[in-house]
Amino acid sequence: MSDTILKSKIQTLLQQSAYDKSVKLICPIVKILSMRYPYLSKNKIYTLTKSLV
């Protein structure tokens, strides 16, 4: 999966959550995306999520 698609998935999760963007959301987003897409590395998900939050 390309970085742009993954970024859009992360942004969708951030918009659908009822919380403001904060560092505390990084861990739950990484967990959700790693369950949905087990073939992606958690490190890649983490770095992209950190850059968007």
PDB file of N, CA and C in Angstrom:
ATOM      1  N   MET A   1       0.843  -1.164   0.000  1.00  0.00           N
ATOM      2  CA  MET A   1       0.000   0.000   0.000  1.00  0.00           C
ATOM      3  C   MET A   1       0.895   1.237   0.000  1.00  0.00           C
ATOM      4  N   SER A   2       0.546   2.189  -0.817  1.00  0.00           N
ATOM      5  CA  SER A   2       1.382   3.379  -0.925  1.00  0.00           C
ATOM      6  C   SER A   2       1.175   4.302   0.281  1.00  0.00           C
ATOM      7  N   ASP A   3       2.104   5.207   0.440  1.00  0.00           N
ATOM      8  CA  ASP A   3       2.050   6.121   1.577  1.00  0.00           C
ATOM      9  C   ASP A   3       0.848   7.054   1.493  1.00  0.00           C
ATOM     10  N   THR A   4       0.501   7.478   0.300  1.00  0.00           N
ATOM     11  CA  THR A   4      -0.622   8.409   0.165  1.00  0.00           C
ATOM     12  C   THR A   4      -1.949   7.745   0.530  1.00  0.00           C
ATOM     13  N   ILE A   5      -2.110   6.493   0.158  1.00  0.00           N
ATOM     14  CA  ILE A   5      -3.338   5.775   0.516  1.00  0.00           C
ATOM     15  C   ILE A   5      -3.395   5.562   2.021  1.00  0.00           C
ATOM     16  N   LEU A   6      -2.265   5.202   2.598  1.00  0.00           N
ATOM     17  CA  LEU A   6      -2.205   4.986   4.043  1.00  0.00           C
ATOM     18  C   LEU A   6      -2.466   6.290   4.799  1.00  0.00           C
ATOM     19  N   LYS A   7      -1.938   7.390   4.297  1.00  0.00           N
ATOM     20  CA  LYS A   7      -2.202   8.686   4.922  1.00  0.00           C
ATOM     21  C   LYS A   7      -3.680   9.037   4.862  1.00  0.00           C
ATOM     22  N   SER A   8      -4.319   8.739   3.757  1.00  0.00           N
ATOM     23  CA  SER A   8      -5.749   9.035   3.657  1.00  0.00           C
ATOM     24  C   SER A   8      -6.563   8.162   4.606  1.00  0.00           C
ATOM     25  N   LYS A   9      -6.144   6.904   4.802  1.00  0.00           N
ATOM     26  CA  LYS A   9      -6.822   6.028   5.774  1.00  0.00           C
ATOM     27  C   LYS A   9      -6.656   6.581   7.189  1.00  0.00           C
ATOM     28  N   ILE A  10      -5.468   7.072   7.504  1.00  0.00           N
ATOM     29  CA  ILE A  10      -5.207   7.635   8.827  1.00  0.00           C
ATOM     30  C   ILE A  10      -6.028   8.900   9.028  1.00  0.00           C
ATOM     31  N   GLN A  11      -6.081   9.759   8.019  1.00  0.00           N
ATOM     32  CA  GLN A  11      -6.861  10.987   8.124  1.00  0.00           C
ATOM     33  C   GLN A  11      -8.348  10.683   8.283  1.00  0.00           C
ATOM     34  N   THR A  12      -8.827   9.645   7.619  1.00  0.00           N
ATOM     35  CA  THR A  12     -10.219   9.238   7.770  1.00  0.00           C
ATOM     36  C   THR A  12     -10.504   8.793   9.194  1.00  0.00           C
ATOM     37  N   LEU A  13      -9.595   8.002   9.764  1.00  0.00           N
ATOM     38  CA  LEU A  13      -9.760   7.577  11.147  1.00  0.00           C
ATOM     39  C   LEU A  13      -9.753   8.763  12.109  1.00  0.00           C
ATOM     40  N   LEU A  14      -8.881   9.721  11.854  1.00  0.00           N
ATOM     41  CA  LEU A  14      -8.812  10.901  12.707  1.00  0.00           C
ATOM     42  C   LEU A  14     -10.095  11.726  12.612  1.00  0.00           C
ATOM     43  N   GLN A  15     -10.651  11.831  11.424  1.00  0.00           N
ATOM     44  CA  GLN A  15     -11.869  12.609  11.251  1.00  0.00           C
ATOM     45  C   GLN A  15     -13.074  11.902  11.863  1.00  0.00           C
ATOM     46  N   GLN A  16     -13.104  10.579  11.775  1.00  0.00           N
ATOM     47  CA  GLN A  16     -14.236   9.826  12.297  1.00  0.00           C
ATOM     48  C   GLN A  16     -14.200   9.674  13.809  1.00  0.00           C
ATOM     49  N   SER A  17     -13.040   9.849  14.395  1.00  0.00           N
ATOM     50  CA  SER A  17     -12.973   9.769  15.851  1.00  0.00           C
ATOM     51  C   SER A  17     -13.576  11.040  16.439  1.00  0.00           C
ATOM     52  N   ALA A  18     -14.073  10.931  17.626  1.00  0.00           N
ATOM     53  CA  ALA A  18     -14.710  12.076  18.269  1.00  0.00           C
ATOM     54  C   ALA A  18     -13.697  12.907  19.055  1.00  0.00           C
ATOM     55  N   TYR A  19     -12.430  12.590  18.909  1.00  0.00           N
ATOM     56  CA  TYR A  19     -11.390  13.250  19.687  1.00  0.00           C
ATOM     57  C   TYR A  19     -10.612  14.242  18.839  1.00  0.00           C
ATOM     58  N   ASP A  20     -10.000  15.193  19.511  1.00  0.00           N
ATOM     59  CA  ASP A  20      -9.104  16.125  18.831  1.00  0.00           C
ATOM     60  C   ASP A  20      -7.806  15.407  18.491  1.00  0.00           C
ATOM     61  N   LYS A  21      -7.100  15.929  17.506  1.00  0.00           N
ATOM     62  CA  LYS A  21      -5.811  15.340  17.155  1.00  0.00           C
ATOM     63  C   LYS A  21      -4.842  15.533  18.307  1.00  0.00           C
ATOM     64  N   SER A  22      -4.290  14.442  18.796  1.00  0.00           N
ATOM     65  CA  SER A  22      -3.298  14.520  19.855  1.00  0.00           C
ATOM     66  C   SER A  22      -2.369  13.322  19.764  1.00  0.00           C
ATOM     67  N   VAL A  23      -1.306  13.392  20.504  1.00  0.00           N
ATOM     68  CA  VAL A  23      -0.308  12.321  20.506  1.00  0.00           C
ATOM     69  C   VAL A  23      -0.888  11.036  21.103  1.00  0.00           C
ATOM     70  N   LYS A  24      -1.894  11.168  21.953  1.00  0.00           N
ATOM     71  CA  LYS A  24      -2.511  10.005  22.584  1.00  0.00           C
ATOM     72  C   LYS A  24      -3.257   9.118  21.594  1.00  0.00           C
ATOM     73  N   LEU A  25      -3.575   9.626  20.417  1.00  0.00           N
ATOM     74  CA  LEU A  25      -4.291   8.843  19.412  1.00  0.00           C
ATOM     75  C   LEU A  25      -3.374   7.985  18.547  1.00  0.00           C
ATOM     76  N   ILE A  26      -2.090   8.162  18.653  1.00  0.00           N
ATOM     77  CA  ILE A  26      -1.166   7.423  17.791  1.00  0.00           C
ATOM     78  C   ILE A  26      -1.266   5.920  18.030  1.00  0.00           C
ATOM     79  N   CYS A  27      -1.208   5.508  19.280  1.00  0.00           N
ATOM     80  CA  CYS A  27      -1.226   4.087  19.609  1.00  0.00           C
ATOM     81  C   CYS A  27      -2.518   3.403  19.153  1.00  0.00           C
ATOM     82  N   PRO A  28      -3.710   3.949  19.435  1.00  0.00           N
ATOM     83  CA  PRO A  28      -4.930   3.292  18.953  1.00  0.00           C
ATOM     84  C   PRO A  28      -5.023   3.212  17.433  1.00  0.00           C
ATOM     85  N   ILE A  29      -4.562   4.244  16.751  1.00  0.00           N
ATOM     86  CA  ILE A  29      -4.615   4.219  15.290  1.00  0.00           C
ATOM     87  C   ILE A  29      -3.679   3.156  14.737  1.00  0.00           C
ATOM     88  N   VAL A  30      -2.495   3.034  15.320  1.00  0.00           N
ATOM     89  CA  VAL A  30      -1.552   2.002  14.884  1.00  0.00           C
ATOM     90  C   VAL A  30      -2.148   0.617  15.113  1.00  0.00           C
ATOM     91  N   LYS A  31      -2.810   0.419  16.241  1.00  0.00           N
ATOM     92  CA  LYS A  31      -3.435  -0.875  16.527  1.00  0.00           C
ATOM     93  C   LYS A  31      -4.553  -1.192  15.544  1.00  0.00           C
ATOM     94  N   ILE A  32      -5.389  -0.210  15.263  1.00  0.00           N
ATOM     95  CA  ILE A  32      -6.506  -0.427  14.338  1.00  0.00           C
ATOM     96  C   ILE A  32      -5.999  -0.763  12.944  1.00  0.00           C
ATOM     97  N   LEU A  33      -5.052   0.020  12.451  1.00  0.00           N
ATOM     98  CA  LEU A  33      -4.553  -0.213  11.096  1.00  0.00           C
ATOM     99  C   LEU A  33      -3.729  -1.493  10.989  1.00  0.00           C
ATOM    100  N   SER A  34      -3.031  -1.860  12.042  1.00  0.00           N
ATOM    101  CA  SER A  34      -2.273  -3.112  11.975  1.00  0.00           C
ATOM    102  C   SER A  34      -3.201  -4.326  12.019  1.00  0.00           C
ATOM    103  N   MET A  35      -4.379  -4.184  12.629  1.00  0.00           N
ATOM    104  CA  MET A  35      -5.357  -5.276  12.580  1.00  0.00           C
ATOM    105  C   MET A  35      -6.016  -5.354  11.206  1.00  0.00           C
ATOM    106  N   ARG A  36      -6.301  -4.203  10.608  1.00  0.00           N
ATOM    107  CA  ARG A  36      -6.931  -4.189   9.281  1.00  0.00           C
ATOM    108  C   ARG A  36      -5.975  -4.624   8.183  1.00  0.00           C
ATOM    109  N   TYR A  37      -4.729  -4.216   8.296  1.00  0.00           N
ATOM    110  CA  TYR A  37      -3.721  -4.500   7.278  1.00  0.00           C
ATOM    111  C   TYR A  37      -2.505  -5.141   7.931  1.00  0.00           C
ATOM    112  N   PRO A  38      -2.544  -6.437   8.201  1.00  0.00           N
ATOM    113  CA  PRO A  38      -1.438  -7.088   8.929  1.00  0.00           C
ATOM    114  C   PRO A  38      -0.130  -7.144   8.134  1.00  0.00           C
ATOM    115  N   TYR A  39      -0.188  -6.946   6.842  1.00  0.00           N
ATOM    116  CA  TYR A  39       1.029  -7.005   6.031  1.00  0.00           C
ATOM    117  C   TYR A  39       1.842  -5.718   6.101  1.00  0.00           C
ATOM    118  N   LEU A  40       1.283  -4.658   6.671  1.00  0.00           N
ATOM    119  CA  LEU A  40       2.028  -3.406   6.824  1.00  0.00           C
ATOM    120  C   LEU A  40       2.839  -3.430   8.106  1.00  0.00           C
ATOM    121  N   SER A  41       3.994  -2.822   8.062  1.00  0.00           N
ATOM    122  CA  SER A  41       4.821  -2.770   9.267  1.00  0.00           C
ATOM    123  C   SER A  41       4.290  -1.696  10.213  1.00  0.00           C
ATOM    124  N   LYS A  42       4.361  -1.994  11.491  1.00  0.00           N
ATOM    125  CA  LYS A  42       3.881  -1.043  12.497  1.00  0.00           C
ATOM    126  C   LYS A  42       4.743   0.210  12.518  1.00  0.00           C
ATOM    127  N   ASN A  43       5.994   0.047  12.176  1.00  0.00           N
ATOM    128  CA  ASN A  43       6.890   1.202  12.152  1.00  0.00           C
ATOM    129  C   ASN A  43       6.464   2.209  11.079  1.00  0.00           C
ATOM    130  N   LYS A  44       6.071   1.720   9.920  1.00  0.00           N
ATOM    131  CA  LYS A  44       5.621   2.600   8.843  1.00  0.00           C
ATOM    132  C   LYS A  44       4.322   3.303   9.236  1.00  0.00           C
ATOM    133  N   ILE A  45       3.401   2.566   9.819  1.00  0.00           N
ATOM    134  CA  ILE A  45       2.142   3.147  10.260  1.00  0.00           C
ATOM    135  C   ILE A  45       2.402   4.214  11.322  1.00  0.00           C
ATOM    136  N   TYR A  46       3.295   3.889  12.244  1.00  0.00           N
ATOM    137  CA  TYR A  46       3.615   4.816  13.338  1.00  0.00           C
ATOM    138  C   TYR A  46       4.212   6.123  12.814  1.00  0.00           C
ATOM    139  N   THR A  47       5.162   6.033  11.913  1.00  0.00           N
ATOM    140  CA  THR A  47       5.803   7.254  11.415  1.00  0.00           C
ATOM    141  C   THR A  47       4.824   8.140  10.639  1.00  0.00           C
ATOM    142  N   LEU A  48       3.951   7.525   9.843  1.00  0.00           N
ATOM    143  CA  LEU A  48       2.979   8.322   9.095  1.00  0.00           C
ATOM    144  C   LEU A  48       1.934   8.929  10.021  1.00  0.00           C
ATOM    145  N   THR A  49       1.507   8.183  11.017  1.00  0.00           N
ATOM    146  CA  THR A  49       0.527   8.712  11.966  1.00  0.00           C
ATOM    147  C   THR A  49       1.128   9.844  12.784  1.00  0.00           C
ATOM    148  N   LYS A  50       2.352   9.685  13.185  1.00  0.00           N
ATOM    149  CA  LYS A  50       3.027  10.722  13.964  1.00  0.00           C
ATOM    150  C   LYS A  50       3.174  12.001  13.138  1.00  0.00           C
ATOM    151  N   SER A  51       3.434  11.869  11.863  1.00  0.00           N
ATOM    152  CA  SER A  51       3.593  13.054  11.027  1.00  0.00           C
ATOM    153  C   SER A  51       2.248  13.771  10.806  1.00  0.00           C
ATOM    154  N   LEU A  52       1.146  13.033  10.848  1.00  0.00           N
ATOM    155  CA  LEU A  52      -0.167  13.655  10.626  1.00  0.00           C
ATOM    156  C   LEU A  52      -0.784  14.233  11.891  1.00  0.00           C
ATOM    157  N   VAL A  53      -0.356  13.722  13.035  1.00  0.00           N
ATOM    158  CA  VAL A  53      -0.906  14.235  14.307  1.00  0.00           C
ATOM    159  C   VAL A  53      -0.026  15.323  14.793  1.00  0.00           C
TER     160      VAL A  53
END
